Every structure is written in C-alpha cells, then in structure tokens.
Amino acid sequence: MTLRAFRGELLSVARDPRDHPDAVRHEADGLLVVEDGIVVARGPYADLADAHDGIAVEPLPGLIVPGFIDAHVHYPQMDCIASHGAQLLDWLDRHIFPAEQAFADRAHAENVASAFLDELLRNGTTSALVFPTVHAHSVDALFDAALERQMRIVSGKVLMDLGPEGLADTPERARTESEALIRRWQGRGRLGYAVTPRFALTSSDAQLDVAGALLAAHPDALLHTHLAENPRECAAVAERFPDALDYLDVYDRFGLVGPRSVFAHGVHLPDRACGRLAQSGAGIAICPSSNLFLGSGFFDFGQADRHRLRLGLGTDIGAGTNFSMLHTAGMAYQAALARGDALDPFRALFLATAGSAALLHIADRVGSLEPGQEADFVLLDAASTPLLARRTAGASLAERLFALQILGDDRAIFRTYVLGDCAWRRDDVHAPPAAKEYAR
Ligand SMILES: [Zn+2]
C-alpha cells in the first residue's frame, strides 16, 4: 500500500454549476490524500493535517484541477491537424481518408498511438473517448499504449462499410472484429469499449443494424459517432434517409440512441431531436475548435440548455486545432457567445472534466477529485506566459480560470498526474505562483 498526500490549491466542479451553483469546490490551501492511486481524503489542509499526521506531504505549485477528459478525438488524425482548404466532406476525402489508409500498417498505428497519448498527457488530458481507424489493430495499438501509461481510454473499431477503398469493411467483419476486440479489451486496466460507426453516410443500413445488435449484446459498451456536424453532411443524410424525421432519427431507427450514446458535434439539430436526446439520456460532445475550423457552425448552448441535454467537450483532433482542453474551453466560450450565451468559466471546467466523464459513464472514477475517485490531476500554471502572468496578477479565481481558458494551452500544464503518479512534467524549473499570491 502506498499512501501519499499532496498540498496545494484545489479546484473541481463535480456537477453542472448552471443547475448546482454549490458544485464548485475550491480549497485555497488544500490537502489531497491518495492511497494506491485513489483519493481517500480531500479538504482544507488545516482540517485534515492532524488526521494524516505521519504521511509525507508533497507541496504542489499551481492550481490543481482534475485531469481533463476529451470526449471526442481521432488519434489517427493527429498528423493531419491544420490541413488547409475544405469543409467536412471534402476534407475527409482530401486529407483524412488517405492518412487513415496508412494505418493498414500496424507499426505505423503503434507509432502514432504512442505519440498521441503522450500529447494528451502533455496537455493535461488523462482520459478520452477516441476514434481509431477501421483496422482492428488500430484499436489494439491504442489500448496497448494506454495500458502502458495507465490512462483511462475508451475506443472501438470504426465501422464504415461504405468508406473509400482501403477503409471499407463489411457488416460481417464489423461484427466479428468488434466482438473479438470487446472480448480482448473490455474491462482491462482502465479501458472501455465503444461501438463506433463513423457516421450515417459511411455505413450501410445492414452495418448500422450490426452496430445496434452489438450495443444490445454489450450493455457496458458506449455508442460513439458523429451527428449533425456540417450543413452539407446534414443535407446528404436527409437525401439518403428521406423517411427519417431528422438526422438523430436515422440512428434511432437502428437502436443507436440511448443513455450510453455519445454524439459528437450536434450543431444543427431540430428541437425534436434535442427532445429525443434528453429523453434517451444520450449526450453531446461539443467540439468548438473543429466546428470553427471546418466552417460547420456554432453549437447552440441555449437550445441544449432548454432541453437540459447532457454535454461534454471534445477537441476533435484533427479537425480541431488544439489538443488543449483549456483552449477548447475558451473556444466553447466564444462559440456560445456567438449565439448570445456567455459560458461561465466554472461551467467550462465542468464540461472539460466531470461533464465529459458523465458522458463516458466514468464519472464514478474520474473528473472531480472526490474521495473514492482515481487521482488523475493537473497542475495549471497561470503565469506560464508573460501575458498570462500579467493578466492574472491579483486576479480572482474566476478571472484566473477564464484567462487560462482564453490564453492558456499546453504551456500552462506544469505537471500531469495519473493515479497519483507524475506522468508528465514541463521541463523548465519555474514553478507556478502559489495560491496566496492571488489572494483577494
Ligand atoms: Zn470527429
């Protein structure tokens, strides 16, 4: 048994502060006690110190928040980030499908999977729901690399029998390969499986049927796909499925809409679809930097909140433009404001941590650093650039958090901890300022 204690400024938001204003938990001088990777106590240092007398206490600089949780990201696309000149459907054909074809080579998949997970840790992201490619070994490569790093990763082979040459599977292969992968991986380490049809246009009706059957047979698996991202995509879906009530109804007809479904984007949804999402308990991974990059539009927070949708946040690399969930939170603020809604910085932190955890059905394990949870956390440095240091000097907690979301990125991650162990550290020696330097 290893027992450790960390002392520093702690901040977490376990529930949506829009509905639960008391969900913001902040200890300016806090203590986090970790036993074998699990948080066993947390509170003000002054309250807990006596009870944990005798445990070595490690002081941690900066603002300690839960490890970020990326609710939608594509690992095979990391090397296509910043590909110029096209909206979704053309961008897929021109840039993405050729890159994913290279994953027929397992060694290539292993190489990219390792680089991808290291990049997540460098950005303070400790859990993610990840698209691999259609190749079963692309899942093996990712899960092997995640096991090595002890990260909490959910993924599953992409189903796309209507995909281009080299990336098209069949309904039968989708079924047998997915079943084999679920047997091999579900429940190992901190891994989880997601049935992952790419989107409505790349699967035949027969394959969407297979996806529904897989979900029904494996109640622990998630459903992970794209929904109503880009106007041209929505038009093409409406044309192929003229009888469907809307885009979401296409998935519904194949049994793909339920409490374990995670739909990326959801930018263009009629109220009927939002009502159905809320009723089913399905969630949306909002991907603001990707939505801007591909000219897809701005997510409608007002509509989502009217329907009380379950929401999380995703980078959607490689259409997304930054691995940083801080930056993504800042983009979400700007997207919300474009439609007249000002996203609160504490709510943005919730979306990037416990909100995404709830979508992935891992909120009992990670996302808010509560006792009983796994000790995945990040040390944020609000003085990581000269401008951030100036902007946050003497700032309140809310101002500091917002400045980190608008101005912060990988540079603001001082260290990343996985299960109480330091998994990544910035290689300079300048520690972030202590909480008392912001006291106000
Ligand atoms: Zn995506």
CSV table of C-alpha atoms and ligand atoms in Angstrom, one decimal:
chain,number,residue,atom,x,y,z
A,1,MET,CA,0.0,0.0,0.0
A,2,THR,CA,1.3,3.5,-0.9
A,3,LEU,CA,-0.1,6.4,0.9
A,4,ARG,CA,0.7,9.9,-0.2
A,5,ALA,CA,-0.5,13.4,0.5
A,6,PHE,CA,-0.4,16.5,-1.8
A,7,ARG,CA,-0.8,20.0,-0.5
A,8,GLY,CA,-1.9,22.9,-2.8
A,9,GLU,CA,-4.7,24.9,-4.3
A,10,LEU,CA,-7.5,22.5,-5.3
A,11,LEU,CA,-10.4,23.3,-7.7
A,12,SER,CA,-13.1,20.9,-9.2
A,13,VAL,CA,-16.7,21.1,-10.5
A,14,ALA,CA,-18.4,17.8,-10.0
A,15,ARG,CA,-21.8,18.8,-11.4
A,16,ASP,CA,-23.1,21.4,-13.8
A,17,PRO,CA,-22.9,24.7,-11.9
A,18,ARG,CA,-25.8,26.0,-14.0
A,19,ASP,CA,-28.1,23.7,-12.1
A,20,HIS,CA,-25.9,23.2,-9.0
A,21,PRO,CA,-24.2,26.5,-8.0
A,22,ASP,CA,-22.7,24.8,-5.0
A,23,ALA,CA,-20.9,22.3,-7.2
A,24,VAL,CA,-17.7,24.4,-7.4
A,25,ARG,CA,-15.3,23.1,-4.8
A,26,HIS,CA,-12.2,25.2,-4.0
A,27,GLU,CA,-9.6,24.8,-1.3
A,28,ALA,CA,-7.1,27.6,-1.5
A,29,ASP,CA,-4.8,25.6,0.8
A,30,GLY,CA,-6.0,22.0,0.3
A,31,LEU,CA,-4.8,18.5,1.1
A,32,LEU,CA,-5.3,15.5,-1.2
A,33,VAL,CA,-4.6,12.2,0.3
A,34,VAL,CA,-4.0,9.3,-2.2
A,35,GLU,CA,-3.9,5.6,-1.4
A,36,ASP,CA,-2.8,3.3,-4.2
A,37,GLY,CA,-3.8,5.8,-6.8
A,38,ILE,CA,-7.3,6.5,-5.2
A,39,VAL,CA,-8.3,9.7,-3.5
A,40,VAL,CA,-9.1,8.8,0.1
A,41,ALA,CA,-9.4,12.3,1.6
A,42,ARG,CA,-9.7,15.8,0.5
A,43,GLY,CA,-10.3,19.1,2.2
A,44,PRO,CA,-8.7,22.2,3.7
A,45,TYR,CA,-5.1,21.4,4.9
A,46,ALA,CA,-5.9,22.9,8.3
A,47,ASP,CA,-8.8,20.4,8.8
A,48,LEU,CA,-7.0,17.3,7.5
A,49,ALA,CA,-3.4,17.7,8.6
A,50,ASP,CA,-3.8,16.3,12.1
A,51,ALA,CA,-5.7,13.2,11.0
A,52,HIS,CA,-3.0,12.4,8.4
A,53,ASP,CA,0.0,13.2,10.6
A,54,GLY,CA,2.9,10.9,9.7
A,55,ILE,CA,2.3,10.9,6.0
A,56,ALA,CA,4.9,12.7,4.0
A,57,VAL,CA,3.2,15.8,2.4
A,58,GLU,CA,4.4,16.9,-1.0
A,59,PRO,CA,3.6,20.6,-1.7
A,60,LEU,CA,2.4,21.2,-5.3
A,61,PRO,CA,2.6,24.5,-7.0
A,62,GLY,CA,-0.1,26.0,-9.3
A,63,LEU,CA,-3.8,25.3,-9.5
A,64,ILE,CA,-4.7,21.6,-9.1
A,65,VAL,CA,-7.7,20.5,-11.2
A,66,PRO,CA,-8.9,17.1,-12.3
A,67,GLY,CA,-7.2,15.6,-15.3
A,68,PHE,CA,-9.0,16.8,-18.5
A,69,ILE,CA,-11.4,14.4,-20.3
A,70,ASP,CA,-11.5,14.7,-24.1
A,71,ALA,CA,-15.0,13.4,-25.1
A,72,HIS,CA,-14.3,13.2,-28.8
A,73,VAL,CA,-10.9,12.9,-30.6
A,74,HIS,CA,-9.4,11.0,-33.5
A,75,TYR,CA,-5.9,9.6,-32.8
A,76,PRO,CA,-5.1,8.7,-36.5
A,77,GLN,CA,-5.7,12.3,-37.5
A,78,MET,CA,-3.0,13.9,-35.2
A,79,ASP,CA,-0.6,14.3,-38.2
A,80,CYS,CA,-3.4,15.9,-40.4
A,81,ILE,CA,-4.1,18.7,-38.0
A,82,ALA,CA,-4.0,22.1,-39.8
A,83,SER,CA,-4.9,20.7,-43.3
A,84,HIS,CA,-6.0,23.6,-45.4
A,85,GLY,CA,-9.0,24.5,-47.5
A,86,ALA,CA,-12.1,22.3,-47.2
A,87,GLN,CA,-15.3,21.7,-45.3
A,88,LEU,CA,-16.1,18.3,-43.7
A,89,LEU,CA,-16.9,16.0,-46.7
A,90,ASP,CA,-14.1,17.3,-49.0
A,91,TRP,CA,-11.7,17.5,-46.0
A,92,LEU,CA,-12.3,13.8,-45.3
A,93,ASP,CA,-11.7,12.8,-48.9
A,94,ARG,CA,-8.7,15.0,-49.5
A,95,HIS,CA,-6.8,14.8,-46.2
A,96,ILE,CA,-8.2,12.3,-43.7
A,97,PHE,CA,-9.0,9.1,-45.6
A,98,PRO,CA,-5.5,8.9,-47.2
A,99,ALA,CA,-4.0,9.4,-43.7
A,100,GLU,CA,-6.2,6.7,-42.2
A,101,GLN,CA,-5.3,4.2,-45.0
A,102,ALA,CA,-1.7,4.3,-43.7
A,103,PHE,CA,-3.0,2.6,-40.6
A,104,ALA,CA,-3.2,-0.7,-42.5
A,105,ASP,CA,0.4,-0.9,-41.2
A,106,ARG,CA,0.3,-1.9,-37.6
A,107,ALA,CA,3.8,-0.4,-36.8
A,108,HIS,CA,2.5,3.0,-38.0
A,109,ALA,CA,-0.5,2.7,-35.8
A,110,GLU,CA,1.7,1.9,-32.8
A,111,ASN,CA,3.9,4.8,-33.5
A,112,VAL,CA,1.1,7.3,-33.8
A,113,ALA,CA,-0.8,5.9,-30.8
A,114,SER,CA,2.2,6.4,-28.5
A,115,ALA,CA,2.8,10.0,-29.8
A,116,PHE,CA,-0.9,10.7,-29.4
A,117,LEU,CA,-1.2,9.6,-25.8
A,118,ASP,CA,2.0,11.5,-24.9
A,119,GLU,CA,0.5,14.6,-26.5
A,120,LEU,CA,-2.7,14.1,-24.4
A,121,LEU,CA,-0.6,13.9,-21.2
A,122,ARG,CA,1.4,17.0,-22.2
A,123,ASN,CA,-1.9,18.8,-22.5
A,124,GLY,CA,-3.2,17.6,-19.1
A,125,THR,CA,-5.7,15.1,-20.7
A,126,THR,CA,-5.8,11.9,-18.7
A,127,SER,CA,-9.0,10.3,-20.2
A,128,ALA,CA,-10.5,10.3,-23.7
A,129,LEU,CA,-13.1,8.8,-26.0
A,130,VAL,CA,-11.1,8.1,-29.1
A,131,PHE,CA,-11.8,7.3,-32.8
A,132,PRO,CA,-9.2,4.9,-34.2
A,133,THR,CA,-9.5,3.6,-37.8
A,134,VAL,CA,-11.4,0.8,-39.4
A,135,HIS,CA,-8.4,-1.5,-38.8
A,136,ALA,CA,-8.9,-3.8,-35.7
A,137,HIS,CA,-5.2,-3.5,-34.9
A,138,SER,CA,-5.5,0.3,-34.7
A,139,VAL,CA,-7.6,-0.4,-31.5
A,140,ASP,CA,-5.0,-2.8,-30.2
A,141,ALA,CA,-2.2,-0.3,-30.8
A,142,LEU,CA,-4.1,2.4,-28.9
A,143,PHE,CA,-5.2,0.2,-26.0
A,144,ASP,CA,-1.6,-1.3,-25.6
A,145,ALA,CA,-0.2,2.2,-25.4
A,146,ALA,CA,-2.9,3.3,-23.0
A,147,LEU,CA,-2.3,0.3,-20.7
A,148,GLU,CA,1.4,1.1,-20.6
A,149,ARG,CA,0.5,4.7,-19.4
A,150,GLN,CA,-2.3,3.5,-17.2
A,151,MET,CA,-4.7,6.0,-18.9
A,152,ARG,CA,-8.5,5.8,-18.9
A,153,ILE,CA,-9.2,5.4,-22.6
A,154,VAL,CA,-12.5,4.4,-24.4
A,155,SER,CA,-12.4,3.4,-28.0
A,156,GLY,CA,-13.6,0.8,-30.6
A,157,LYS,CA,-13.0,-0.2,-34.2
A,158,VAL,CA,-14.5,2.2,-36.7
A,159,LEU,CA,-17.4,0.7,-38.7
A,160,MET,CA,-17.6,2.1,-42.3
A,161,ASP,CA,-18.5,-0.4,-45.0
A,162,LEU,CA,-19.4,2.5,-47.4
A,163,GLY,CA,-15.9,4.0,-46.9
A,164,PRO,CA,-13.4,4.5,-49.7
A,165,GLU,CA,-11.1,1.7,-50.9
A,166,GLY,CA,-8.8,0.5,-48.3
A,167,LEU,CA,-11.0,1.7,-45.5
A,168,ALA,CA,-14.3,-0.1,-46.2
A,169,ASP,CA,-15.1,-3.1,-44.0
A,170,THR,CA,-18.3,-5.2,-44.3
A,171,PRO,CA,-21.2,-5.7,-41.9
A,172,GLU,CA,-19.9,-9.2,-41.2
A,173,ARG,CA,-16.3,-8.0,-40.5
A,174,ALA,CA,-17.7,-5.2,-38.4
A,175,ARG,CA,-19.5,-7.8,-36.2
A,176,THR,CA,-16.7,-10.4,-35.9
A,177,GLU,CA,-13.9,-7.9,-35.4
A,178,SER,CA,-15.8,-5.8,-32.9
A,179,GLU,CA,-16.8,-8.9,-30.9
A,180,ALA,CA,-13.2,-10.1,-30.8
A,181,LEU,CA,-12.0,-6.7,-29.7
A,182,ILE,CA,-14.6,-6.5,-26.9
A,183,ARG,CA,-13.6,-9.9,-25.7
A,184,ARG,CA,-9.9,-8.9,-25.7
A,185,TRP,CA,-10.2,-5.4,-24.1
A,186,GLN,CA,-13.4,-4.6,-22.3
A,187,GLY,CA,-12.7,-4.1,-18.6
A,188,ARG,CA,-8.9,-4.5,-18.9
A,189,GLY,CA,-6.9,-1.9,-16.9
A,190,ARG,CA,-8.8,1.4,-17.2
A,191,LEU,CA,-10.1,0.7,-20.7
A,192,GLY,CA,-13.6,0.7,-22.1
A,193,TYR,CA,-15.1,-0.2,-25.5
A,194,ALA,CA,-17.3,2.0,-27.7
A,195,VAL,CA,-19.2,0.7,-30.8
A,196,THR,CA,-18.1,3.3,-33.3
A,197,PRO,CA,-19.9,3.7,-36.6
A,198,ARG,CA,-18.1,6.6,-38.3
A,199,PHE,CA,-21.3,8.4,-39.2
A,200,ALA,CA,-24.6,7.7,-41.0
A,201,LEU,CA,-23.2,8.2,-44.5
A,202,THR,CA,-20.3,5.7,-44.2
A,203,SER,CA,-22.3,2.7,-43.1
A,204,SER,CA,-24.9,0.7,-45.0
A,205,ASP,CA,-28.3,0.0,-43.3
A,206,ALA,CA,-27.1,-3.6,-42.8
A,207,GLN,CA,-24.0,-2.3,-40.9
A,208,LEU,CA,-26.0,0.1,-38.8
A,209,ASP,CA,-28.1,-2.9,-37.8
A,210,VAL,CA,-24.9,-4.7,-36.7
A,211,ALA,CA,-24.0,-1.7,-34.6
A,212,GLY,CA,-27.4,-1.8,-32.9
A,213,ALA,CA,-27.0,-5.5,-32.3
A,214,LEU,CA,-23.5,-5.1,-30.8
A,215,LEU,CA,-24.8,-2.4,-28.4
A,216,ALA,CA,-27.7,-4.6,-27.3
A,217,ALA,CA,-25.4,-7.5,-26.7
A,218,HIS,CA,-22.8,-5.5,-24.8
A,219,PRO,CA,-24.6,-3.2,-22.3
A,220,ASP,CA,-21.2,-1.9,-20.9
A,221,ALA,CA,-20.2,-0.5,-24.3
A,222,LEU,CA,-20.7,3.1,-25.4
A,223,LEU,CA,-22.0,4.2,-28.8
A,224,HIS,CA,-19.7,6.8,-30.3
A,225,THR,CA,-20.4,8.6,-33.6
A,226,HIS,CA,-20.9,12.0,-35.3
A,227,LEU,CA,-24.2,13.8,-35.5
A,228,ALA,CA,-25.4,16.9,-37.4
A,229,GLU,CA,-21.9,18.5,-37.8
A,230,ASN,CA,-21.8,20.3,-41.1
A,231,PRO,CA,-24.6,21.6,-43.3
A,232,ARG,CA,-23.6,19.6,-46.5
A,233,GLU,CA,-23.4,16.4,-44.4
A,234,CYS,CA,-26.9,17.0,-43.0
A,235,ALA,CA,-28.3,17.5,-46.5
A,236,ALA,CA,-26.7,14.3,-47.7
A,237,VAL,CA,-28.1,12.4,-44.7
A,238,ALA,CA,-31.6,13.8,-45.4
A,239,GLU,CA,-31.3,12.7,-49.0
A,240,ARG,CA,-30.2,9.2,-48.2
A,241,PHE,CA,-32.8,8.7,-45.4
A,242,PRO,CA,-35.9,10.5,-46.7
A,243,ASP,CA,-38.2,8.7,-44.3
A,244,ALA,CA,-36.3,9.7,-41.2
A,245,LEU,CA,-37.7,12.5,-39.0
A,246,ASP,CA,-34.2,14.1,-38.8
A,247,TYR,CA,-30.5,13.1,-38.5
A,248,LEU,CA,-30.9,11.7,-35.0
A,249,ASP,CA,-33.8,9.6,-36.1
A,250,VAL,CA,-31.6,7.8,-38.5
A,251,TYR,CA,-29.5,6.5,-35.6
A,252,ASP,CA,-32.7,5.8,-33.5
A,253,ARG,CA,-34.1,3.5,-36.2
A,254,PHE,CA,-31.1,1.2,-35.7
A,255,GLY,CA,-31.2,1.2,-31.9
A,256,LEU,CA,-28.2,3.6,-31.5
A,257,VAL,CA,-29.8,6.3,-29.3
A,258,GLY,CA,-29.7,5.6,-25.5
A,259,PRO,CA,-28.1,6.7,-22.3
A,260,ARG,CA,-24.7,5.3,-23.3
A,261,SER,CA,-24.6,7.1,-26.7
A,262,VAL,CA,-22.1,9.9,-27.3
A,263,PHE,CA,-22.7,12.1,-30.3
A,264,ALA,CA,-20.0,14.5,-31.5
A,265,HIS,CA,-21.0,18.0,-32.6
A,266,GLY,CA,-24.8,18.2,-32.8
A,267,VAL,CA,-24.5,21.7,-34.3
A,268,HIS,CA,-27.6,21.5,-36.5
A,269,LEU,CA,-30.4,19.9,-34.5
A,270,PRO,CA,-34.2,20.5,-34.7
A,271,ASP,CA,-36.0,20.7,-31.3
A,272,ARG,CA,-37.5,17.3,-31.8
A,273,ALA,CA,-34.0,15.7,-31.9
A,274,CYS,CA,-33.0,17.6,-28.8
A,275,GLY,CA,-36.1,16.4,-27.0
A,276,ARG,CA,-35.3,12.9,-28.0
A,277,LEU,CA,-31.7,13.2,-26.9
A,278,ALA,CA,-32.8,14.4,-23.5
A,279,GLN,CA,-35.5,11.7,-23.1
A,280,SER,CA,-33.0,9.0,-24.1
A,281,GLY,CA,-30.2,10.3,-21.8
A,282,ALA,CA,-27.7,10.4,-24.8
A,283,GLY,CA,-25.1,13.1,-24.6
A,284,ILE,CA,-23.3,15.5,-27.0
A,285,ALA,CA,-19.6,16.1,-27.2
A,286,ILE,CA,-19.2,19.8,-28.2
A,287,CYS,CA,-16.2,20.4,-30.4
A,288,PRO,CA,-15.9,24.1,-30.8
A,289,SER,CA,-12.5,24.5,-32.4
A,290,SER,CA,-13.3,21.8,-35.0
A,291,ASN,CA,-16.7,23.4,-35.7
A,292,LEU,CA,-15.0,26.7,-36.5
A,293,PHE,CA,-12.1,25.1,-38.5
A,294,LEU,CA,-14.4,23.2,-40.8
A,295,GLY,CA,-16.9,26.0,-41.1
A,296,SER,CA,-19.6,23.8,-39.5
A,297,GLY,CA,-21.2,26.4,-37.3
A,298,PHE,CA,-21.6,27.3,-33.6
A,299,PHE,CA,-23.1,24.9,-31.1
A,300,ASP,CA,-26.4,26.2,-29.7
A,301,PHE,CA,-26.0,26.2,-25.9
A,302,GLY,CA,-29.3,28.0,-25.5
A,303,GLN,CA,-31.2,25.2,-27.3
A,304,ALA,CA,-29.2,22.5,-25.5
A,305,ASP,CA,-29.9,24.0,-22.1
A,306,ARG,CA,-33.6,24.5,-22.8
A,307,HIS,CA,-33.7,20.7,-23.4
A,308,ARG,CA,-31.3,20.0,-20.5
A,309,LEU,CA,-29.0,18.0,-22.7
A,310,ARG,CA,-26.0,16.1,-21.2
A,311,LEU,CA,-22.9,17.9,-22.5
A,312,GLY,CA,-19.2,17.3,-22.6
A,313,LEU,CA,-16.3,18.8,-24.5
A,314,GLY,CA,-14.0,17.4,-27.2
A,315,THR,CA,-11.1,18.6,-29.2
A,316,ASP,CA,-12.0,16.6,-32.3
A,317,ILE,CA,-8.3,16.5,-33.5
A,318,GLY,CA,-7.5,16.6,-36.5
A,319,ALA,CA,-10.4,19.0,-37.4
A,320,GLY,CA,-9.9,20.5,-34.0
A,321,THR,CA,-7.0,22.9,-34.0
A,322,ASN,CA,-5.5,22.3,-30.5
A,323,PHE,CA,-5.1,19.3,-28.1
A,324,SER,CA,-5.5,21.6,-25.1
A,325,MET,CA,-8.8,21.3,-23.3
A,326,LEU,CA,-8.1,24.7,-21.8
A,327,HIS,CA,-8.0,26.2,-25.3
A,328,THR,CA,-11.1,24.1,-26.2
A,329,ALA,CA,-13.0,25.5,-23.2
A,330,GLY,CA,-12.0,29.0,-24.4
A,331,MET,CA,-13.3,28.3,-27.9
A,332,ALA,CA,-16.6,27.0,-26.4
A,333,TYR,CA,-17.0,30.3,-24.6
A,334,GLN,CA,-16.5,32.1,-27.9
A,335,ALA,CA,-18.9,29.8,-29.8
A,336,ALA,CA,-21.5,30.2,-27.1
A,337,LEU,CA,-21.2,34.0,-27.2
A,338,ALA,CA,-21.7,34.0,-31.0
A,339,ARG,CA,-25.2,32.8,-30.2
A,340,GLY,CA,-25.7,35.1,-27.3
A,341,ASP,CA,-24.8,32.8,-24.4
A,342,ALA,CA,-21.8,33.6,-22.1
A,343,LEU,CA,-20.3,30.3,-20.9
A,344,ASP,CA,-19.2,30.6,-17.3
A,345,PRO,CA,-15.6,29.5,-16.7
A,346,PHE,CA,-16.5,27.1,-13.9
A,347,ARG,CA,-19.1,25.5,-16.2
A,348,ALA,CA,-16.5,25.3,-19.0
A,349,LEU,CA,-14.2,23.5,-16.5
A,350,PHE,CA,-17.1,21.2,-15.6
A,351,LEU,CA,-17.6,20.3,-19.3
A,352,ALA,CA,-13.9,19.6,-19.8
A,353,THR,CA,-13.8,17.3,-16.7
A,354,ALA,CA,-16.8,15.8,-14.8
A,355,GLY,CA,-19.3,16.7,-17.7
A,356,SER,CA,-17.2,14.7,-20.2
A,357,ALA,CA,-16.7,11.9,-17.6
A,358,ALA,CA,-20.5,11.6,-17.2
A,359,LEU,CA,-20.9,11.3,-21.0
A,360,LEU,CA,-18.3,8.5,-20.9
A,361,HIS,CA,-20.0,6.8,-17.9
A,362,ILE,CA,-16.8,7.1,-15.9
A,363,ALA,CA,-17.9,9.9,-13.5
A,364,ASP,CA,-17.7,7.5,-10.6
A,365,ARG,CA,-14.0,7.0,-11.3
A,366,VAL,CA,-12.6,10.4,-12.5
A,367,GLY,CA,-13.5,14.0,-13.2
A,368,SER,CA,-13.9,15.7,-9.8
A,369,LEU,CA,-11.1,14.5,-7.4
A,370,GLU,CA,-13.7,13.4,-4.9
A,371,PRO,CA,-12.8,10.7,-2.3
A,372,GLY,CA,-13.2,7.3,-4.0
A,373,GLN,CA,-12.1,8.6,-7.4
A,374,GLU,CA,-8.8,7.9,-9.2
A,375,ALA,CA,-6.2,10.5,-8.6
A,376,ASP,CA,-5.8,11.9,-12.1
A,377,PHE,CA,-5.0,15.6,-11.9
A,378,VAL,CA,-3.2,18.5,-13.5
A,379,LEU,CA,-1.1,21.4,-12.1
A,380,LEU,CA,-2.1,24.6,-14.0
A,381,ASP,CA,0.3,27.5,-14.3
A,382,ALA,CA,-1.5,30.8,-14.6
A,383,ALA,CA,1.9,32.5,-15.2
A,384,SER,CA,3.1,30.3,-17.9
A,385,THR,CA,3.5,33.1,-20.4
A,386,PRO,CA,4.4,36.7,-19.7
A,387,LEU,CA,0.9,37.8,-20.9
A,388,LEU,CA,-0.9,35.3,-18.7
A,389,ALA,CA,1.2,36.3,-15.7
A,390,ARG,CA,0.3,40.0,-16.3
A,391,ARG,CA,-3.4,39.2,-16.9
A,392,THR,CA,-3.7,37.0,-13.8
A,393,ALA,CA,-1.7,39.1,-11.3
A,394,GLY,CA,-4.1,39.8,-8.5
A,395,ALA,CA,-7.0,38.2,-10.3
A,396,SER,CA,-9.9,36.4,-8.7
A,397,LEU,CA,-10.2,32.7,-9.1
A,398,ALA,CA,-12.9,33.1,-11.8
A,399,GLU,CA,-10.8,35.6,-13.7
A,400,ARG,CA,-7.7,33.4,-13.4
A,401,LEU,CA,-9.6,30.4,-14.7
A,402,PHE,CA,-11.1,32.3,-17.6
A,403,ALA,CA,-7.7,33.8,-18.5
A,404,LEU,CA,-6.3,30.2,-18.5
A,405,GLN,CA,-9.1,29.2,-20.9
A,406,ILE,CA,-8.7,32.1,-23.3
A,407,LEU,CA,-4.9,32.4,-23.2
A,408,GLY,CA,-3.7,29.0,-21.9
A,409,ASP,CA,-2.7,25.9,-23.8
A,410,ASP,CA,-0.1,23.1,-23.3
A,411,ARG,CA,2.3,25.7,-21.9
A,412,ALA,CA,0.0,26.2,-18.9
A,413,ILE,CA,0.3,22.5,-17.9
A,414,PHE,CA,3.0,22.3,-15.3
A,415,ARG,CA,2.5,18.6,-14.5
A,416,THR,CA,0.1,15.8,-15.2
A,417,TYR,CA,-0.6,13.0,-12.7
A,418,VAL,CA,-2.1,9.7,-13.5
A,419,LEU,CA,-3.3,7.6,-10.5
A,420,GLY,CA,-1.3,9.8,-8.2
A,421,ASP,CA,2.0,9.4,-10.2
A,422,CYS,CA,3.5,12.2,-12.2
A,423,ALA,CA,3.1,11.1,-15.8
A,424,TRP,CA,4.4,14.3,-17.4
A,425,ARG,CA,6.3,17.4,-16.3
A,426,ARG,CA,7.2,20.6,-18.1
A,427,ASP,CA,11.0,20.6,-18.4
A,428,ASP,CA,11.7,24.1,-17.0
A,429,VAL,CA,12.2,24.8,-13.4
A,430,HIS,CA,9.9,27.8,-13.0
A,431,ALA,CA,7.2,26.7,-10.7
A,432,PRO,CA,3.7,28.4,-10.9
A,433,PRO,CA,2.8,31.0,-8.3
A,434,ALA,CA,1.2,29.8,-5.1
A,435,ALA,CA,-2.5,30.5,-4.4
A,436,LYS,CA,-1.7,33.1,-1.7
A,437,GLU,CA,-0.2,35.3,-4.4
A,438,TYR,CA,-3.7,35.6,-5.9
A,439,ALA,CA,-5.4,36.0,-2.5
A,440,ARG,CA,-8.1,38.6,-2.9
B,1,ZN,ZN,-14.8,13.7,-35.2
